[in-house]
Protein backbone atom coordinates (compact mmCIF):
# COMPACT_ATOMS: atom_id res chain seq x y z
CA UNK A 1 0.00 0.00 0.00
CA UNK A 2 1.27 3.43 -0.94
CA UNK A 3 1.57 5.84 1.95
CA UNK A 4 0.20 8.78 -0.05
CA UNK A 5 -2.37 7.05 -2.25
CA UNK A 6 -5.34 8.79 -0.58
CA UNK A 7 -3.92 12.29 -0.97
CA UNK A 8 -5.00 14.66 -3.72
CA UNK A 9 -3.93 15.46 -6.37
CA UNK A 10 -3.32 11.73 -6.67
CA UNK A 11 -0.76 11.82 -9.48
CA UNK A 12 1.23 14.65 -7.89
CA UNK A 13 1.58 12.72 -4.64
CA UNK A 14 2.23 9.52 -6.57
CA UNK A 15 5.27 11.05 -8.21
CA UNK A 16 6.36 12.75 -4.99
CA UNK A 17 6.34 9.39 -3.23
CA UNK A 18 8.25 7.72 -6.08
CA UNK A 19 10.87 10.46 -6.03
CA UNK A 20 11.13 10.22 -2.23
CA UNK A 21 12.24 6.60 -2.57
CA UNK A 22 15.39 7.73 -4.40
CA UNK A 23 18.35 9.19 -2.45
CA UNK A 24 19.07 12.58 -4.00
CA UNK A 25 21.36 14.65 -1.84
CA UNK A 26 23.11 17.41 -3.76
CA UNK A 27 25.77 15.80 -5.94
CA UNK A 28 24.05 12.41 -5.81
CA UNK A 29 21.21 12.99 -8.29
CA UNK A 30 22.10 10.45 -10.99
CA UNK A 31 19.49 7.88 -9.90
CA UNK A 32 16.79 10.56 -9.70
CA UNK A 33 17.70 11.86 -13.17
CA UNK A 34 17.50 8.26 -14.47
CA UNK A 35 13.99 8.09 -13.01
CA UNK A 36 13.02 11.18 -15.04
CA UNK A 37 14.54 9.76 -18.21
CA UNK A 38 12.54 6.53 -17.80
CA UNK A 39 9.40 8.59 -17.25
CA UNK A 40 9.96 10.43 -20.54
CA UNK A 41 10.71 7.21 -22.42
CA UNK A 42 7.53 5.55 -21.15
CA UNK A 43 5.44 8.48 -22.44
CA UNK A 44 7.40 8.86 -25.69
CA UNK A 45 8.32 12.43 -24.76
CA UNK A 46 11.35 14.19 -26.16
CA UNK A 47 14.09 14.48 -23.53
CA UNK A 48 17.67 15.58 -23.11
CA UNK A 49 20.23 15.05 -20.35
CA UNK A 50 23.20 17.40 -20.36
CA UNK A 51 26.72 16.85 -19.04
CA UNK A 52 25.90 17.72 -15.41
CA UNK A 53 22.69 15.61 -15.24
CA UNK A 54 20.17 18.40 -15.79
CA UNK A 55 17.08 16.95 -17.47
CA UNK A 56 14.82 18.60 -20.06
CA UNK A 57 11.54 16.89 -21.01
CA UNK A 58 9.32 18.43 -23.70
CA UNK A 59 5.59 18.12 -24.32
CA UNK A 60 3.93 19.64 -27.38
CA UNK A 61 1.31 22.36 -27.15
CA UNK A 62 -2.30 21.24 -27.07
CA UNK A 63 -4.80 22.19 -29.77
CA UNK A 64 -5.33 25.93 -30.01
CA UNK A 65 -2.02 26.75 -28.25
CA UNK A 66 0.35 25.98 -31.12
CA UNK A 67 1.25 29.65 -31.58
CA UNK A 68 1.45 30.51 -27.88
CA UNK A 69 4.77 31.21 -26.17
CA UNK A 70 6.23 28.06 -24.66
CA UNK A 71 6.40 27.58 -20.90
CA UNK A 72 9.30 26.13 -18.92
CA UNK A 73 8.36 24.44 -15.64
CA UNK A 74 11.47 24.46 -13.50
CA UNK A 75 12.58 22.84 -10.26
CA UNK A 76 15.64 21.12 -8.83
CA UNK A 77 16.12 17.41 -8.27
CA UNK A 78 18.32 17.58 -5.18
CA UNK A 79 17.38 18.17 -1.55
CA UNK A 80 19.03 19.32 1.67
CA UNK A 81 19.75 16.26 3.83
CA UNK A 82 19.44 17.11 7.53
CA UNK A 83 18.41 14.73 10.31
CA UNK A 84 17.90 14.66 14.05
CA UNK A 85 20.82 13.43 16.16
CA UNK A 86 18.80 10.35 17.11
CA UNK A 87 18.13 9.36 13.48
CA UNK A 88 20.06 6.49 11.86
CA UNK A 89 18.91 7.49 8.37
CA UNK A 90 21.55 7.14 5.64
CA UNK A 91 20.91 9.71 2.90
CA UNK A 92 23.21 7.87 0.48
CA UNK A 93 21.17 4.67 0.54
CA UNK A 94 17.78 5.29 2.18
CA UNK A 95 14.65 6.81 0.74
CA UNK A 96 12.70 9.36 2.76
CA UNK A 97 10.31 7.83 5.29
CA UNK A 98 7.11 9.81 4.63
CA UNK A 99 4.51 10.47 7.34
CA UNK A 100 1.03 11.91 6.86
CA UNK A 101 0.53 13.99 10.00
CA UNK A 102 -2.95 15.49 9.97
CA UNK A 103 -3.03 18.23 7.37
CA UNK A 104 0.72 18.03 6.79
CA UNK A 105 3.17 15.71 5.11
CA UNK A 106 6.50 15.34 6.90
CA UNK A 107 9.37 12.88 7.20
CA UNK A 108 10.59 10.64 10.01
CA UNK A 109 13.22 12.82 11.75
CA UNK A 110 14.74 14.03 8.46
CA UNK A 111 14.15 16.75 5.94
CA UNK A 112 11.17 15.98 3.71
CA UNK A 113 12.56 17.01 0.34
CA UNK A 114 9.45 18.98 -0.59
CA UNK A 115 12.09 21.56 -1.37
CA UNK A 116 12.09 20.87 -4.29
CA UNK A 117 10.58 17.48 -4.99
CA UNK A 118 7.11 18.95 -5.16
CA UNK A 119 8.08 20.96 -8.25
CA UNK A 120 9.21 17.83 -10.07
CA UNK A 121 6.11 15.92 -8.98
CA UNK A 122 3.74 18.65 -10.22
CA UNK A 123 5.55 18.89 -13.54
CA UNK A 124 5.46 15.13 -14.11
CA UNK A 125 1.73 15.03 -13.38
CA UNK A 126 1.19 17.77 -15.97
CA UNK A 127 3.40 16.10 -18.56
CA UNK A 128 1.44 12.83 -18.39
CA UNK A 129 -2.05 14.41 -18.41
CA UNK A 130 -3.52 14.57 -21.94
CA UNK A 131 -6.69 16.35 -20.81
CA UNK A 132 -5.04 19.67 -19.97
CA UNK A 133 -4.85 22.80 -22.15
CA UNK A 134 -1.48 24.49 -22.37
CA UNK A 135 1.29 25.87 -24.61
CA UNK A 136 4.39 23.80 -25.30
CA UNK A 137 5.87 22.71 -21.97
CA UNK A 138 9.47 22.01 -21.09
CA UNK A 139 10.37 20.55 -17.72
CA UNK A 140 13.79 21.79 -16.64
CA UNK A 141 15.00 19.69 -13.69
CA UNK A 142 18.34 20.94 -12.42
CA UNK A 143 20.97 19.51 -10.06
CA UNK A 144 22.96 20.74 -7.04
CA UNK A 145 20.75 23.78 -6.41
CA UNK A 146 21.17 23.42 -2.67
CA UNK A 147 24.96 23.62 -2.74
CA UNK A 148 26.68 25.08 -5.79
CA UNK A 149 23.82 25.76 -8.25
CA UNK A 150 25.93 23.72 -10.62
CA UNK A 151 22.97 22.72 -12.77
CA UNK A 152 21.62 26.20 -13.38
CA UNK A 153 25.05 27.84 -13.67
CA UNK A 154 26.18 25.26 -16.24
CA UNK A 155 22.94 25.18 -18.21
CA UNK A 156 23.61 24.87 -21.93
CA UNK A 157 22.57 27.67 -24.23
CA UNK A 158 19.99 27.13 -26.97
CA UNK A 159 18.43 23.95 -25.57
CA UNK A 160 15.29 25.67 -24.23
CA UNK A 161 12.76 27.31 -26.54
CA UNK A 162 10.16 28.55 -24.02
CA UNK A 163 9.70 32.26 -23.39
CA UNK A 164 8.11 31.98 -19.94
CA UNK A 165 9.65 30.21 -16.96
CA UNK A 166 7.69 29.16 -13.87
CA UNK A 167 10.02 28.20 -11.05
CA UNK A 168 8.11 26.11 -8.47
CA UNK A 169 10.60 26.59 -5.63
CA UNK A 170 8.79 29.11 -3.43
CA UNK A 171 7.20 28.06 -0.17
CA UNK A 172 4.28 30.31 0.70
CA UNK A 173 0.77 30.63 -0.69
CA UNK A 174 -0.36 33.96 -2.16
CA UNK A 175 3.26 35.03 -2.66
CA UNK A 176 4.74 35.42 -6.14
CA UNK A 177 8.48 35.91 -6.23
CA UNK A 178 9.85 38.13 -8.97
CA UNK A 179 13.46 38.55 -7.88
CA UNK A 180 16.10 36.92 -5.66
CA UNK A 181 19.50 37.46 -4.10
CA UNK A 182 22.88 36.52 -5.50
CA UNK A 183 25.52 34.99 -3.28
CA UNK A 184 29.11 34.00 -2.63
CA UNK A 185 30.89 32.06 0.07
CA UNK A 186 34.25 32.71 1.68
CA UNK A 187 36.34 30.14 3.51
CA UNK A 188 38.88 31.19 6.15
CA UNK A 189 41.78 29.01 7.26
CA UNK A 190 43.49 29.38 10.66
CA UNK A 191 46.63 27.26 10.90
CA UNK A 192 48.94 26.25 13.75
CA UNK A 193 50.92 23.13 14.53
CA UNK A 194 49.18 21.46 17.45
CA UNK A 195 51.23 20.16 20.38
CA UNK A 196 50.89 17.02 22.44
CA UNK A 197 49.60 17.49 25.98
CA UNK A 198 50.40 15.50 29.11
CA UNK A 199 47.50 13.08 29.55
CA UNK A 200 48.49 12.43 33.16
CA UNK A 201 48.05 16.04 34.23
CA UNK A 202 45.01 16.94 32.10
CA UNK A 203 41.43 15.80 31.66
CA UNK A 204 39.51 15.92 28.41
CA UNK A 205 35.90 16.97 27.77
CA UNK A 206 33.45 17.45 24.93
CA UNK A 207 31.27 20.57 25.17
CA UNK A 208 28.12 20.70 22.99
CA UNK A 209 25.63 23.37 21.97
CA UNK A 210 22.57 21.86 20.32
CA UNK A 211 18.85 21.86 19.61
CA UNK A 212 18.79 25.35 18.15
CA UNK A 213 16.05 26.01 15.63
CA UNK A 214 18.27 26.61 12.61
CA UNK A 215 16.55 27.01 9.26
CA UNK A 216 17.19 28.33 5.76
CA UNK A 217 20.01 30.87 5.83
CA UNK A 218 18.16 33.03 3.31
CA UNK A 219 14.47 32.68 4.06
CA UNK A 220 14.83 32.57 7.86
CA UNK A 221 17.84 34.85 8.31
CA UNK A 222 15.58 37.72 9.43
CA UNK A 223 14.07 35.71 12.30
CA UNK A 224 16.94 36.41 14.72
CA UNK A 225 17.71 32.73 15.28
CA UNK A 226 20.88 31.90 17.16
CA UNK A 227 23.96 30.59 15.38
CA UNK A 228 25.51 27.60 17.15
CA UNK A 229 29.03 28.58 16.07
CA UNK A 230 28.62 31.99 17.69
CA UNK A 231 27.21 30.55 20.92
CA UNK A 232 29.99 27.99 21.20
CA UNK A 233 32.61 30.73 20.78
CA UNK A 234 30.92 32.69 23.56
CA UNK A 235 31.02 29.60 25.79
CA UNK A 236 34.68 28.94 24.99
CA UNK A 237 35.54 32.55 25.85
CA UNK A 238 33.99 32.11 29.29
CA UNK A 239 35.71 28.76 29.89
CA UNK A 240 39.08 30.08 28.71
CA UNK A 241 38.96 33.00 31.13
CA UNK A 242 37.70 30.98 34.11
CA UNK A 243 39.56 27.67 33.67
CA UNK A 244 42.35 28.23 31.13
CA UNK A 245 41.02 25.48 28.86
CA UNK A 246 42.97 24.20 25.85
CA UNK A 247 41.25 23.60 22.49
CA UNK A 248 41.81 20.30 20.70
CA UNK A 249 38.97 20.12 18.18
CA UNK A 250 35.94 22.16 17.11
CA UNK A 251 33.06 21.50 14.74
CA UNK A 252 29.82 23.33 13.99
CA UNK A 253 27.12 23.54 11.31
CA UNK A 254 26.59 21.15 8.42
CA UNK A 255 25.36 23.04 5.34
CA UNK A 256 26.37 26.41 3.89
CA UNK A 257 22.69 27.32 3.38
CA UNK A 258 21.46 26.29 6.83
CA UNK A 259 21.73 28.32 10.03
CA UNK A 260 23.87 26.11 12.32
CA UNK A 261 21.81 24.21 14.90
CA UNK A 262 24.65 22.34 16.61
CA UNK A 263 28.33 22.81 17.43
CA UNK A 264 30.82 21.15 19.76
CA UNK A 265 34.38 21.48 20.98
CA UNK A 266 36.83 19.05 22.54
CA UNK A 267 38.93 20.67 25.27
CA UNK A 268 41.66 19.83 27.78
CA UNK A 269 41.74 21.05 31.37
CA UNK A 270 44.38 20.82 34.10
CA UNK A 271 43.45 18.18 36.66
CA UNK A 272 43.70 20.59 39.60
CA UNK A 273 40.81 22.62 38.08
CA UNK A 274 38.48 19.73 37.28
CA UNK A 275 36.49 19.76 40.52
CA UNK A 276 35.92 23.51 40.31
CA UNK A 277 35.02 23.11 36.62
CA UNK A 278 32.44 20.42 37.35
CA UNK A 279 30.89 22.53 40.10
CA UNK A 280 30.54 25.58 37.88
CA UNK A 281 29.78 24.25 34.41
CA UNK A 282 26.05 23.68 34.98
CA UNK A 283 25.72 27.22 36.29
CA UNK A 284 27.48 28.56 33.20
CA UNK A 285 25.12 26.54 31.00
CA UNK A 286 22.05 27.80 32.83
CA UNK A 287 23.21 31.42 32.58
CA UNK A 288 23.55 31.09 28.82
CA UNK A 289 20.14 29.41 28.58
CA UNK A 290 18.56 32.26 30.55
CA UNK A 291 20.33 34.83 28.39
CA UNK A 292 18.86 33.43 25.18
CA UNK A 293 15.60 31.89 26.42
CA UNK A 294 13.50 34.57 24.70
CA UNK A 295 15.12 33.65 21.35
CA UNK A 296 15.78 29.90 21.58
CA UNK A 297 13.79 28.31 24.40
CA UNK A 298 14.95 24.77 23.51
CA UNK A 299 18.70 25.45 23.48
CA UNK A 300 20.71 22.70 25.18
CA UNK A 301 24.27 22.38 26.47
CA UNK A 302 25.99 19.10 27.27
CA UNK A 303 29.33 18.00 28.66
CA UNK A 304 30.91 14.57 28.50
CA UNK A 305 34.35 13.10 29.04
CA UNK A 306 36.52 12.78 25.94
CA UNK A 307 39.88 11.01 25.74
CA UNK A 308 40.65 10.41 22.05
CA UNK A 309 42.56 13.62 21.26
CA UNK A 310 45.77 14.50 23.07
CA UNK A 311 47.01 17.38 20.92
CA UNK A 312 46.00 21.01 21.45
CA UNK A 313 46.18 24.46 19.92
CA UNK A 314 47.97 27.20 21.84
CA UNK A 315 46.14 29.65 24.10
CA UNK A 316 46.97 32.45 21.67
CA UNK A 317 45.48 30.48 18.79
CA UNK A 318 42.27 29.85 20.76
CA UNK A 319 42.00 33.56 21.60
CA UNK A 320 42.54 34.40 17.94
CA UNK A 321 39.78 31.98 16.87
CA UNK A 322 37.31 33.28 19.46
CA UNK A 323 37.95 36.92 18.53
CA UNK A 324 37.56 36.18 14.84
CA UNK A 325 34.27 34.33 15.35
CA UNK A 326 32.94 37.09 17.60
CA UNK A 327 33.72 39.76 15.01
CA UNK A 328 32.52 37.88 11.94
CA UNK A 329 29.08 39.19 10.94
CA UNK A 330 26.16 36.81 10.88
CA UNK A 331 22.51 37.51 10.23
CA UNK A 332 20.96 40.49 8.44
CA UNK A 333 23.41 43.06 7.07
CA UNK A 334 21.10 45.51 5.23
CA UNK A 335 17.41 45.84 4.30
CA UNK A 336 15.98 46.87 0.92
CA UNK A 337 15.23 50.58 0.76
CA UNK A 338 12.17 50.01 -1.45
CA UNK A 339 10.80 47.20 0.76
CA UNK A 340 12.02 47.80 4.31
CA UNK A 341 10.76 44.42 5.52
CA UNK A 342 12.81 42.50 2.92
CA UNK A 343 16.45 41.58 3.58
CA UNK A 344 18.88 43.05 1.07
CA UNK A 345 22.09 41.39 2.29
CA UNK A 346 23.16 38.92 4.96
CA UNK A 347 25.89 36.58 6.12
CA UNK A 348 25.60 33.09 7.59
CA UNK A 349 28.53 31.81 9.67
CA UNK A 350 27.73 28.36 8.38
CA UNK A 351 30.41 25.74 9.01
CA UNK A 352 33.43 25.31 11.28
CA UNK A 353 35.70 22.27 10.92
CA UNK A 354 39.04 21.09 12.34
CA UNK A 355 41.53 19.30 10.08
CA UNK A 356 44.67 18.27 12.00
CA UNK A 357 46.53 21.58 12.40
CA UNK A 358 43.91 23.79 10.80
CA UNK A 359 40.47 25.23 11.55
CA UNK A 360 38.33 26.21 8.57
CA UNK A 361 35.43 28.65 8.75
CA UNK A 362 32.86 28.92 5.95
CA UNK A 363 30.60 31.96 5.66
CA UNK A 364 27.87 32.23 3.02
CA UNK A 365 26.87 35.71 1.83
CA UNK A 366 23.74 36.85 0.01
CA UNK A 367 22.63 40.12 -1.52
CA UNK A 368 20.20 41.33 -4.17
CA UNK A 369 22.60 44.22 -4.87
CA UNK A 370 26.08 43.22 -6.13
CA UNK A 371 27.89 46.25 -4.66
CA UNK A 372 26.53 45.52 -1.19
CA UNK A 373 27.68 41.91 -1.53
CA UNK A 374 31.19 43.07 -2.39
CA UNK A 375 31.23 45.45 0.59
CA UNK A 376 30.26 42.64 2.96
CA UNK A 377 32.82 40.35 1.40
CA UNK A 378 35.54 42.98 1.87
CA UNK A 379 34.59 43.36 5.52
CA UNK A 380 35.20 39.64 6.07
CA UNK A 381 38.45 39.76 4.08
CA UNK A 382 39.69 42.56 6.35
CA UNK A 383 38.87 40.42 9.41
CA UNK A 384 40.76 37.52 7.86
CA UNK A 385 43.78 39.74 7.37
CA UNK A 386 43.47 41.11 10.91
CA UNK A 387 43.51 37.63 12.41
CA UNK A 388 46.10 36.21 9.99
CA UNK A 389 43.72 33.80 8.30
CA UNK A 390 44.19 32.59 4.74
CA UNK A 391 41.01 32.78 2.66
CA UNK A 392 39.46 31.84 -0.67
CA UNK A 393 36.24 32.98 -2.30
CA UNK A 394 33.73 30.95 -4.31
CA UNK A 395 32.52 32.01 -7.74
CA UNK A 396 29.01 32.35 -6.31
CA UNK A 397 25.72 32.72 -8.13
CA UNK A 398 24.01 35.76 -9.66
CA UNK A 399 21.03 37.73 -8.45
CA UNK A 400 17.69 37.70 -10.26
CA UNK A 401 16.72 41.30 -10.87
CA UNK A 402 13.11 42.46 -10.71
CA UNK A 403 11.55 43.28 -14.12
CA UNK A 404 9.40 46.39 -14.27
CA UNK A 405 7.18 44.79 -16.93
CA UNK A 406 6.20 41.12 -17.00
CA UNK A 407 3.22 39.65 -18.84
CA UNK A 408 3.76 36.32 -17.08
CA UNK A 409 3.71 37.99 -13.66
CA UNK A 410 0.58 39.98 -14.49
CA UNK A 411 -1.21 36.87 -15.79
CA UNK A 412 -0.16 34.83 -12.76
CA UNK A 413 -1.45 37.45 -10.30
CA UNK A 414 -4.75 37.88 -12.15
CA UNK A 415 -5.26 34.12 -12.41
CA UNK A 416 -4.68 33.62 -8.70
CA UNK A 417 -7.02 36.43 -7.66
CA UNK A 418 -9.75 35.27 -10.05
CA UNK A 419 -9.45 31.62 -9.05
CA UNK A 420 -9.35 32.07 -5.27
CA UNK A 421 -10.81 35.55 -4.74
CA UNK A 422 -7.79 36.63 -2.73
CA UNK A 423 -4.89 38.97 -3.35
CA UNK A 424 -1.47 37.74 -4.41
CA UNK A 425 1.61 39.57 -3.16
CA UNK A 426 4.60 40.16 -5.44
CA UNK A 427 7.95 40.15 -3.67
CA UNK A 428 11.72 39.76 -3.95
CA UNK A 429 13.24 37.03 -1.74
CA UNK A 430 16.52 36.77 0.11
CA UNK A 431 17.34 33.34 -1.21
CA UNK A 432 19.42 32.19 -4.14
CA UNK A 433 16.78 31.01 -6.58
CA UNK A 434 18.01 29.44 -9.78
CA UNK A 435 16.23 32.07 -11.85
CA UNK A 436 19.26 34.34 -11.48
CA UNK A 437 21.63 31.70 -12.85
CA UNK A 438 19.23 30.67 -15.61
CA UNK A 439 18.86 34.30 -16.70
CA UNK A 440 22.61 34.39 -17.41
CA UNK A 441 21.99 31.86 -20.19
CA UNK A 442 18.51 33.03 -21.24
CA UNK A 443 18.38 36.78 -20.45
CA UNK A 444 15.06 37.38 -22.23
CA UNK A 445 13.08 34.84 -20.21
CA UNK A 446 10.04 36.20 -18.38
CA UNK A 447 10.17 34.41 -15.01
CA UNK A 448 8.21 33.97 -11.79
CA UNK A 449 8.54 31.70 -8.76
CA UNK A 450 5.57 30.17 -6.92
CA UNK A 451 4.85 27.21 -4.65
CA UNK A 452 2.65 25.67 -1.95
CA UNK A 453 3.05 26.12 1.80
CA UNK A 454 6.20 24.39 3.04
CA UNK A 455 7.50 25.09 6.53
CA UNK A 456 10.90 24.78 8.26
CA UNK A 457 12.78 23.83 5.10
CA UNK A 458 16.38 22.67 5.52
CA UNK A 459 15.54 21.26 8.97
CA UNK A 460 14.22 17.85 10.14
CA UNK A 461 11.00 19.67 11.02
CA UNK A 462 10.22 20.36 7.35
CA UNK A 463 6.56 19.80 6.51
CA UNK A 464 4.26 20.53 3.56
CA UNK A 465 0.59 21.44 3.75
CA UNK A 466 -1.38 18.85 1.79
CA UNK A 467 -4.32 21.09 0.86
CA UNK A 468 -1.92 23.75 -0.32
CA UNK A 469 -0.41 21.30 -2.81
CA UNK A 470 -3.85 20.65 -4.28
CA UNK A 471 -4.59 24.37 -4.40
CA UNK A 472 -1.34 25.22 -6.15
CA UNK A 473 -1.56 22.38 -8.62
CA UNK A 474 -5.00 23.58 -9.68
CA UNK A 475 -3.61 27.10 -9.88
CA UNK A 476 -0.71 25.99 -12.05
CA UNK A 477 -3.06 24.19 -14.44
CA UNK A 478 -5.26 27.28 -14.71
CA UNK A 479 -2.25 29.55 -15.24
CA UNK A 480 -1.00 27.35 -18.09
CA UNK A 481 -4.47 27.48 -19.63
CA UNK A 482 -4.47 31.29 -19.45
CA UNK A 483 -1.08 31.64 -21.18
CA UNK A 484 -2.61 31.33 -24.62
Coordinates of C-alpha atoms in Angstrom, one line a residue, residues 197 202 236-247 267-270 273 277 312 314-315 318-319:
X197 CA 49.6 17.5 26.0
X202 CA 45.0 16.9 32.1
X236 CA 34.7 28.9 25.0
X237 CA 35.5 32.6 25.9
X238 CA 34.0 32.1 29.3
X239 CA 35.7 28.8 29.9
X240 CA 39.1 30.1 28.7
X241 CA 39.0 33.0 31.1
X242 CA 37.7 31.0 34.1
X243 CA 39.6 27.7 33.7
X244 CA 42.4 28.2 31.1
X245 CA 41.0 25.5 28.9
X246 CA 43.0 24.2 25.8
X247 CA 41.3 23.6 22.5
X267 CA 38.9 20.7 25.3
X268 CA 41.7 19.8 27.8
X269 CA 41.7 21.0 31.4
X270 CA 44.4 20.8 34.1
X273 CA 40.8 22.6 38.1
X277 CA 35.0 23.1 36.6
X312 CA 46.0 21.0 21.4
X314 CA 48.0 27.2 21.8
X315 CA 46.1 29.7 24.1
X318 CA 42.3 29.9 20.8
X319 CA 42.0 33.6 21.6

